[in-house]
XYZ file of C-alpha atoms in Angstrom:
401
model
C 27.486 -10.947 -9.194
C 24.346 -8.293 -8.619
C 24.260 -8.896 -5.212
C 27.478 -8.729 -4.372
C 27.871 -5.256 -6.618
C 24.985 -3.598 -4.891
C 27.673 -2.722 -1.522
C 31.292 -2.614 -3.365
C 32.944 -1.543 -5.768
C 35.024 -3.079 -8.871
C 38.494 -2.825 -7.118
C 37.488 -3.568 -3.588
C 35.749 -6.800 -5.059
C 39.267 -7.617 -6.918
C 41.450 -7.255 -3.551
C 38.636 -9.095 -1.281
C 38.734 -12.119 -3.887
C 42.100 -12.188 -3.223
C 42.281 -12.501 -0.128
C 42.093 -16.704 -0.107
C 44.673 -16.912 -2.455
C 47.095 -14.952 -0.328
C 46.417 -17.786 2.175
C 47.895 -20.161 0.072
C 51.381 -20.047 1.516
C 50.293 -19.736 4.799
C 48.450 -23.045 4.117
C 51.372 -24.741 2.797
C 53.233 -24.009 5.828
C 50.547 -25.963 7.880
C 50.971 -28.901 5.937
C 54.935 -28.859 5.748
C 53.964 -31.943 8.230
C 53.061 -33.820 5.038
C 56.889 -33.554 3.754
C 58.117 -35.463 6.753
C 56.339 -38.486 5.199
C 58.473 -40.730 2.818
C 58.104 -39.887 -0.434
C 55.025 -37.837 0.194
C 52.191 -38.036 -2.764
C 52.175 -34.129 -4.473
C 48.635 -34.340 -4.985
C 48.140 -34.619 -1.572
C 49.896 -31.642 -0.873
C 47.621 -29.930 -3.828
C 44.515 -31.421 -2.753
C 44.950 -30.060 1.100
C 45.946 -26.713 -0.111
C 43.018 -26.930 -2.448
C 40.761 -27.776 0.091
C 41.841 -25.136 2.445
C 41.496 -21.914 0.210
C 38.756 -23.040 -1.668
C 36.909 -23.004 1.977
C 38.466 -19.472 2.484
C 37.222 -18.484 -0.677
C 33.343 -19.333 0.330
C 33.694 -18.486 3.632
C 34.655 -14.835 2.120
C 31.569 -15.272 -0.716
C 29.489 -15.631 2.011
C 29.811 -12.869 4.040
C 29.449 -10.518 1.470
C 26.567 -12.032 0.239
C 25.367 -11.286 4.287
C 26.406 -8.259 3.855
C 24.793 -7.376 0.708
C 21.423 -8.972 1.943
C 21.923 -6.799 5.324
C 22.674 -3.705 3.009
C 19.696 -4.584 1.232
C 17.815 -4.826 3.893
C 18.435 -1.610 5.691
C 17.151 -0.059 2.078
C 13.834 -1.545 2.252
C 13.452 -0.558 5.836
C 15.044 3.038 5.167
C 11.880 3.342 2.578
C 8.932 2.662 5.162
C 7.488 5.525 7.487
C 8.167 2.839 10.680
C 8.767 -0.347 11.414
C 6.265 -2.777 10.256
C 3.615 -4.218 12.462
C 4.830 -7.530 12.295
C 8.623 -7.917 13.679
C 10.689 -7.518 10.453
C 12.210 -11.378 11.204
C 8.990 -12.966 10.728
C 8.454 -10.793 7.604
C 11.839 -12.295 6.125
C 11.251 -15.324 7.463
C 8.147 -15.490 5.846
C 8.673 -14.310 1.869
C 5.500 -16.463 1.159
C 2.988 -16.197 3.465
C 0.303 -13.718 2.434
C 0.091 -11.701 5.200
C 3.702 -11.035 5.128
C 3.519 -10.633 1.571
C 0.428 -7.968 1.754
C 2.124 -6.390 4.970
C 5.220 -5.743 3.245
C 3.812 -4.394 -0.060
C 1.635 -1.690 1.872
C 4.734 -0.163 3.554
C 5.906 0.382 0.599
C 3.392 1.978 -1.186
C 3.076 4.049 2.181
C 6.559 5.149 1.838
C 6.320 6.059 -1.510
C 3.324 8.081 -1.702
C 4.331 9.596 2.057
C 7.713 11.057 0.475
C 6.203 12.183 -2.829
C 3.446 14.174 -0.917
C 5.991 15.775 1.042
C 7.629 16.828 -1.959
C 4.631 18.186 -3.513
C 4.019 20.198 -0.809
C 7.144 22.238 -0.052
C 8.897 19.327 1.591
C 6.213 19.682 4.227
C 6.674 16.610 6.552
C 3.813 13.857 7.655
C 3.287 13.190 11.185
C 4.120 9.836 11.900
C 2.019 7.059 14.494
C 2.750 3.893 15.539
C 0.026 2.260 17.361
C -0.607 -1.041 19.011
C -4.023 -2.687 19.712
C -4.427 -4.413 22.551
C -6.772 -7.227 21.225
C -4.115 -7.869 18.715
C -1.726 -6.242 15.661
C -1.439 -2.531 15.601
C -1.256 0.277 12.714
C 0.609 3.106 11.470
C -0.938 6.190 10.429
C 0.713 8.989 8.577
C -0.738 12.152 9.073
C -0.369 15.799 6.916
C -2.734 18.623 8.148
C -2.336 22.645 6.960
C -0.114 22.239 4.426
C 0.173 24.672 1.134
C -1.338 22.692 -1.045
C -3.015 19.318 1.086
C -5.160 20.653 3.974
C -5.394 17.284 5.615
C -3.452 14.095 3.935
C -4.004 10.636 5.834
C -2.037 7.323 4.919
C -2.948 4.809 7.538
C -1.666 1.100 7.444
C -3.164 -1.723 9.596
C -2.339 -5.514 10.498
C -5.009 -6.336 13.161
C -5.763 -9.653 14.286
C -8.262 -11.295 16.971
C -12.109 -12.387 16.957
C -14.583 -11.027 15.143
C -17.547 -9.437 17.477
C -20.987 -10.874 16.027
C -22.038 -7.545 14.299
C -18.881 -7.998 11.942
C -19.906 -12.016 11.460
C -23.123 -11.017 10.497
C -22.350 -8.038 7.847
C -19.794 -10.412 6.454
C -22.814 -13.105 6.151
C -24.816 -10.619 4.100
C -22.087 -10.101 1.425
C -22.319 -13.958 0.801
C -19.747 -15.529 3.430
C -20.795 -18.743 4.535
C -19.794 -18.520 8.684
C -21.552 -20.555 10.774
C -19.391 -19.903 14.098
C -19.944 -16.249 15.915
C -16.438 -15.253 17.757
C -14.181 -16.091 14.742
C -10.633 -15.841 14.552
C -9.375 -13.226 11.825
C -6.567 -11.617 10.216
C -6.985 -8.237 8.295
C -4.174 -5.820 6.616
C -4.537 -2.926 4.383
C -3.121 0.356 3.299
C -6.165 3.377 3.191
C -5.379 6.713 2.017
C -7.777 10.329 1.770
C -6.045 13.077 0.184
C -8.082 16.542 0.390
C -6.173 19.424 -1.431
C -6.941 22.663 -0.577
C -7.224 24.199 -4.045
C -10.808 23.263 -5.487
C -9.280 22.196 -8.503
C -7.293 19.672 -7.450
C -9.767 16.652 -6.923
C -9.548 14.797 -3.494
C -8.823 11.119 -4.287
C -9.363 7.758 -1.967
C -7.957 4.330 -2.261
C -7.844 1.339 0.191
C -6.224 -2.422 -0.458
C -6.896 -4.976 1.974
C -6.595 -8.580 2.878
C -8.560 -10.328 4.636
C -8.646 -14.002 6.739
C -11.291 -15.906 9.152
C -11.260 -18.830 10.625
C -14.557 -21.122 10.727
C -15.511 -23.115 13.772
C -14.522 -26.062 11.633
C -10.443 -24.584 11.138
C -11.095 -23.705 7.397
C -9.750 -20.624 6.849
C -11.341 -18.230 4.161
C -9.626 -15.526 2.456
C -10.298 -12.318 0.266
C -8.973 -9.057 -1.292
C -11.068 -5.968 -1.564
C -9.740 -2.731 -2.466
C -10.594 0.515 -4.743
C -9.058 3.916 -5.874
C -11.867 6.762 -6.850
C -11.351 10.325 -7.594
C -13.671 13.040 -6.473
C -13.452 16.218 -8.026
C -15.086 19.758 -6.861
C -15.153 21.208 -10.946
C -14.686 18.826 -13.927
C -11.703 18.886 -16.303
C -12.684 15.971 -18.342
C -8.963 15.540 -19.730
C -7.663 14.372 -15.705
C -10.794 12.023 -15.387
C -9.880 10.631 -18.386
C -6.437 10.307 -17.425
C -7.027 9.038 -13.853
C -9.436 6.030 -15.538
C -6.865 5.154 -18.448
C -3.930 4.607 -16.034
C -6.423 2.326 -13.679
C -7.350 0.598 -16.817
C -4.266 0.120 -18.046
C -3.407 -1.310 -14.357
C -6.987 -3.709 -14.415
C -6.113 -4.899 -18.152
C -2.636 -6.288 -17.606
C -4.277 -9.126 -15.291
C -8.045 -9.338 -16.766
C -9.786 -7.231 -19.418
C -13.306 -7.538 -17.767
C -12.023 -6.369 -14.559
C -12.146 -2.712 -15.620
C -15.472 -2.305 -16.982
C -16.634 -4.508 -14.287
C -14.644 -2.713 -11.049
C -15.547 0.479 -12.753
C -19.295 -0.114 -12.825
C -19.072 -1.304 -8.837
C -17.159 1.537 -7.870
C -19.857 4.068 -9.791
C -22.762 1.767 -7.506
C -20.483 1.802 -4.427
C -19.813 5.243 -3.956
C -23.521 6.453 -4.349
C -25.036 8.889 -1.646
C -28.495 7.471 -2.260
C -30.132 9.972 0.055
C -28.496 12.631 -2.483
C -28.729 10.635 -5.625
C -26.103 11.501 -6.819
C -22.473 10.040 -6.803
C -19.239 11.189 -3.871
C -17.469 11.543 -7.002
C -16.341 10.480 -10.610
C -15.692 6.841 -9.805
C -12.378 4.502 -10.561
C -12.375 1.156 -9.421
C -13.723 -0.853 -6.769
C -13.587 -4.768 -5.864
C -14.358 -6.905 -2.620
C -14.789 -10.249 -1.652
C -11.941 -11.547 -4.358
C -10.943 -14.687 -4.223
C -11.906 -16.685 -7.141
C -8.802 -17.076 -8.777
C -5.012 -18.062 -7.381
C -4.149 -16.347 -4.390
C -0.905 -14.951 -6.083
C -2.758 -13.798 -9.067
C -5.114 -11.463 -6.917
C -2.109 -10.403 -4.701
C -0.431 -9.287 -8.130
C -3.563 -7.484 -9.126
C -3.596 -5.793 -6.032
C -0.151 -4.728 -6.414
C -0.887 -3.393 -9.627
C -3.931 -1.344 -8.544
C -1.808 0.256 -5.453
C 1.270 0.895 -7.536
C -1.321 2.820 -10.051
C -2.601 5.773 -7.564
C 0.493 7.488 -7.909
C 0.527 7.924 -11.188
C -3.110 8.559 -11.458
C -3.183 11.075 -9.186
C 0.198 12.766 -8.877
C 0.332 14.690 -12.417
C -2.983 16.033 -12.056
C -2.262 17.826 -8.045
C 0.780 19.254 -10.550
C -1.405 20.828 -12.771
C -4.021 22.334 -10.945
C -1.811 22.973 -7.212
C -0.816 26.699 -8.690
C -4.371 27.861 -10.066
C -5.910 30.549 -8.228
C -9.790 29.984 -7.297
C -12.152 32.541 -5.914
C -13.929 32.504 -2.235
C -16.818 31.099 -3.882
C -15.088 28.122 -5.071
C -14.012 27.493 -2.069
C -17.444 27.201 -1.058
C -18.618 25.083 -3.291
C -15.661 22.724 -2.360
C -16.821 22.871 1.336
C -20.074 21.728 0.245
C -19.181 19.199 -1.979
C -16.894 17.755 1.225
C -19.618 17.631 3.211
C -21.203 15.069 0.789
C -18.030 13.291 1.153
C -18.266 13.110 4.913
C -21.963 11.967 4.481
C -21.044 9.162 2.421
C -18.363 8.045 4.824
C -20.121 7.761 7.821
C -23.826 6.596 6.547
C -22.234 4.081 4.264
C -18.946 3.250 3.941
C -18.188 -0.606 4.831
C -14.764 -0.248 6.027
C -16.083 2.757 8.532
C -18.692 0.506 10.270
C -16.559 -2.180 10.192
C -13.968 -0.357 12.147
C -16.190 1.202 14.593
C -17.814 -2.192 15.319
C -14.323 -3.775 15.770
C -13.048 -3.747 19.812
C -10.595 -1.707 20.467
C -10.418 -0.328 17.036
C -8.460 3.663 16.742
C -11.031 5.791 16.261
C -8.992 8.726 15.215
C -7.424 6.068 11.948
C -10.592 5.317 11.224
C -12.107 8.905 11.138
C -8.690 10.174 9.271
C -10.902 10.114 6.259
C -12.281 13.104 7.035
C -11.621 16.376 5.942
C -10.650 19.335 7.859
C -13.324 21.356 6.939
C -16.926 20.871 5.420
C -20.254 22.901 5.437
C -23.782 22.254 5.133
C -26.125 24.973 3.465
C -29.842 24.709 3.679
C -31.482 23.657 0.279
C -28.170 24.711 -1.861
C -28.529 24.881 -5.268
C -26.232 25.667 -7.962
C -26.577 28.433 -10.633
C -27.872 27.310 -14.304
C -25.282 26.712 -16.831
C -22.240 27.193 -13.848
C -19.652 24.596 -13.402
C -20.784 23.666 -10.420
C -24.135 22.568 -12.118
C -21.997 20.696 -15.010
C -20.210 18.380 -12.100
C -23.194 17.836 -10.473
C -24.962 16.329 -13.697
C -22.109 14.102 -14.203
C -22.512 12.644 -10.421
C -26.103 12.415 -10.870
C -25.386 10.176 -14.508
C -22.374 8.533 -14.384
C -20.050 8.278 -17.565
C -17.780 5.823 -19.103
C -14.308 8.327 -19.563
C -12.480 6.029 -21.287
């Protein structure tokens, strides 16, 4: 009876049930035919009044099962920043298909982290795109810029679909893909997210799930999940690494205990600025190319992972949003985002891939980065400052937990 509970209450469920047994004597009246008969049998009378209100009685289950299931999904769609991509039919219609599955897990986890942003910042509201490419499949990007406490927030969903331009055939080929067509047919979905605070001591964190299909000139279609959440802080406060790594852990362990030691060392070679040498940040996790195991088992994985950034992340904007920090902080924090931006746009895969897409949104693609950076000629920070202590931990990488 859950689903039936979720739209009415006790007493309106006891007079709807009702409702086909109050038909009874209307249904006897429509058989008085039968007493006409000589000697008419009684159970026929029984079994035709039966008959009759036990249809009334599903007909009346039915619709409120409908109704519950419409109820239920007005909810779900209530909870997402837009429609979806895909028409919401084809989504339902669909419950097992992996791109409907993916699709419909990254709204959520859009909506989620959308609304709890908001709240965090003073109820400050995201701006709100719906896009469509022309090539095929569209986006949704949720933008927050001048707030109190983010300066520039970006949540960006995408479901694109068409033929992969040779460039893209030919990265993929590096990372191990066996293609052997050049205008391929493919699918790709994710959820990416840059948060950039404006206090120095809240860190600036990144995360992006995807999935991803192509089709070989032969119809074989290959598939694979990538995806990562890292943390980059501007000073260290070695008790919210810690606690941003543990909750990813805990998140990596519940499917596979190698995946966190092993995601954790490919984030920390990932996210390297080797022109710096030094790391964009303090690492997390980071996978790609996944898809040695059941399909569902990865998709659960992935689900885990997303469903872990809020709350790796949210407690720790909570504790340092309210600090006061100097103009020199500030600074530093400007400089240390224009490391960020450097990474983004000299190495980044999911930049270049989007810029060598056609007809890819430029300004989704670019959401990454922040408001505000500098550059300083040959900056160097003081001996024995903070700013010194980060920058020793990005040029050696640690294990936090």
């Amino acid at each position: 009876m859950k689903l039936l509970t979720t739209k009415y209450s006790q007493q309106q469920l006891s007079v709807i049930m009702m409702r086909p047994l109050q038909k009874i004597p209307y249904c006897i009246r429509q058989f008085s035919t039968l007493r006409s008969v000589p000697k008419p049998s009684a159970w026929k009378t029984y079994a035709a009044v039966g008959a009759v209100s036990g249809s009334l009685f599903i007909y009346y289950q039915q619709r409120l099962k409908v109704n519950a299931a419409s109820s239920n999904s007005s909810r779900i769609k209530s909870a997402w920043m837009s429609d979806p991509i895909t028409s919401y039919e084809i989504l339902e219609e669909n419950p097992d298909e992996m791109r409907c599955k993916f699709e419909k897990m990254i709204m959520r986890v859009q909506g989620e982290l959308c609304r709890l942003l908001e709240k965090e910042d003073n109820d400050k509201k995201f701006l709100v795109e719906r896009w469509a490419r022309k090539e095929g499949g569209g986006g949704i990007t949720c933008i927050m810029q001048d707030g109190t406490v983010f300066e520039k927030a970006g949540v960006n969903i995408s479901v694109v679909h068409g033929n992969l331009p040779p460039a893209a055939v030919a990265q993929m080929r590096s990372r191990g893909k066996d293609l052997t067509g050049k205008d391929l047919p493919f699918f790709a979905t994710g959820i990416s997210c840059v948060v950039h605070p404006k206090n120095p001591h809240v860190p600036t964190i990144h995360f992006n799930y995807r999935y991803f299909e192509v089709t070989d000139e032969d119809g074989s279609v290959q598939w694979w999940f990538g995806g990562g959440t890292d943390l980059t802080p501007y000073y260290l406060d070695k008790e919210d690494v810690s606690h941003f790594h543990k909750t990813l852990k805990t998140a990596c362990d519940k499917h596979n205990k190698s995946y966190y030691p092993r995601f954790k060392k490919w984030c920390d070679d990932y996210f390297f600025v080797k022109h710096r040498g030094e790391s964009r940040g303090v690492g997390g996790i980071f996978y790609d190319d996944l898809d040695n195991d059941d399909q569902d088992k990865i998709f659960k994985f992935a689900t885990e992972c997303a469903d872990a950034v809020i709350p790796s992340y949210i407690p720790i904007v909570q504790k340092n949003k309210n600090k006061g920090y100097s103009y020199a902080e500030r600074m530093w924090q400007l400089l240390r985002r224009g490391r960020y931006v450097e990474f983004n746009l000299v190495y980044d895969r999911g930049t270049k891939f989007g810029l060598m897409t056609p007809g890819a949104r430029i300004e989704s693609i670019l959401m990454s980065l922040p408001l505000t950076a500098r550059w300083e000629y040959c900056h160097e920070p003081e001996s024995g400052s903070r700013e010194e202590e980060l920058l020793k931990v990005l040029k050696e990488p640690r294990e936090w937990v």
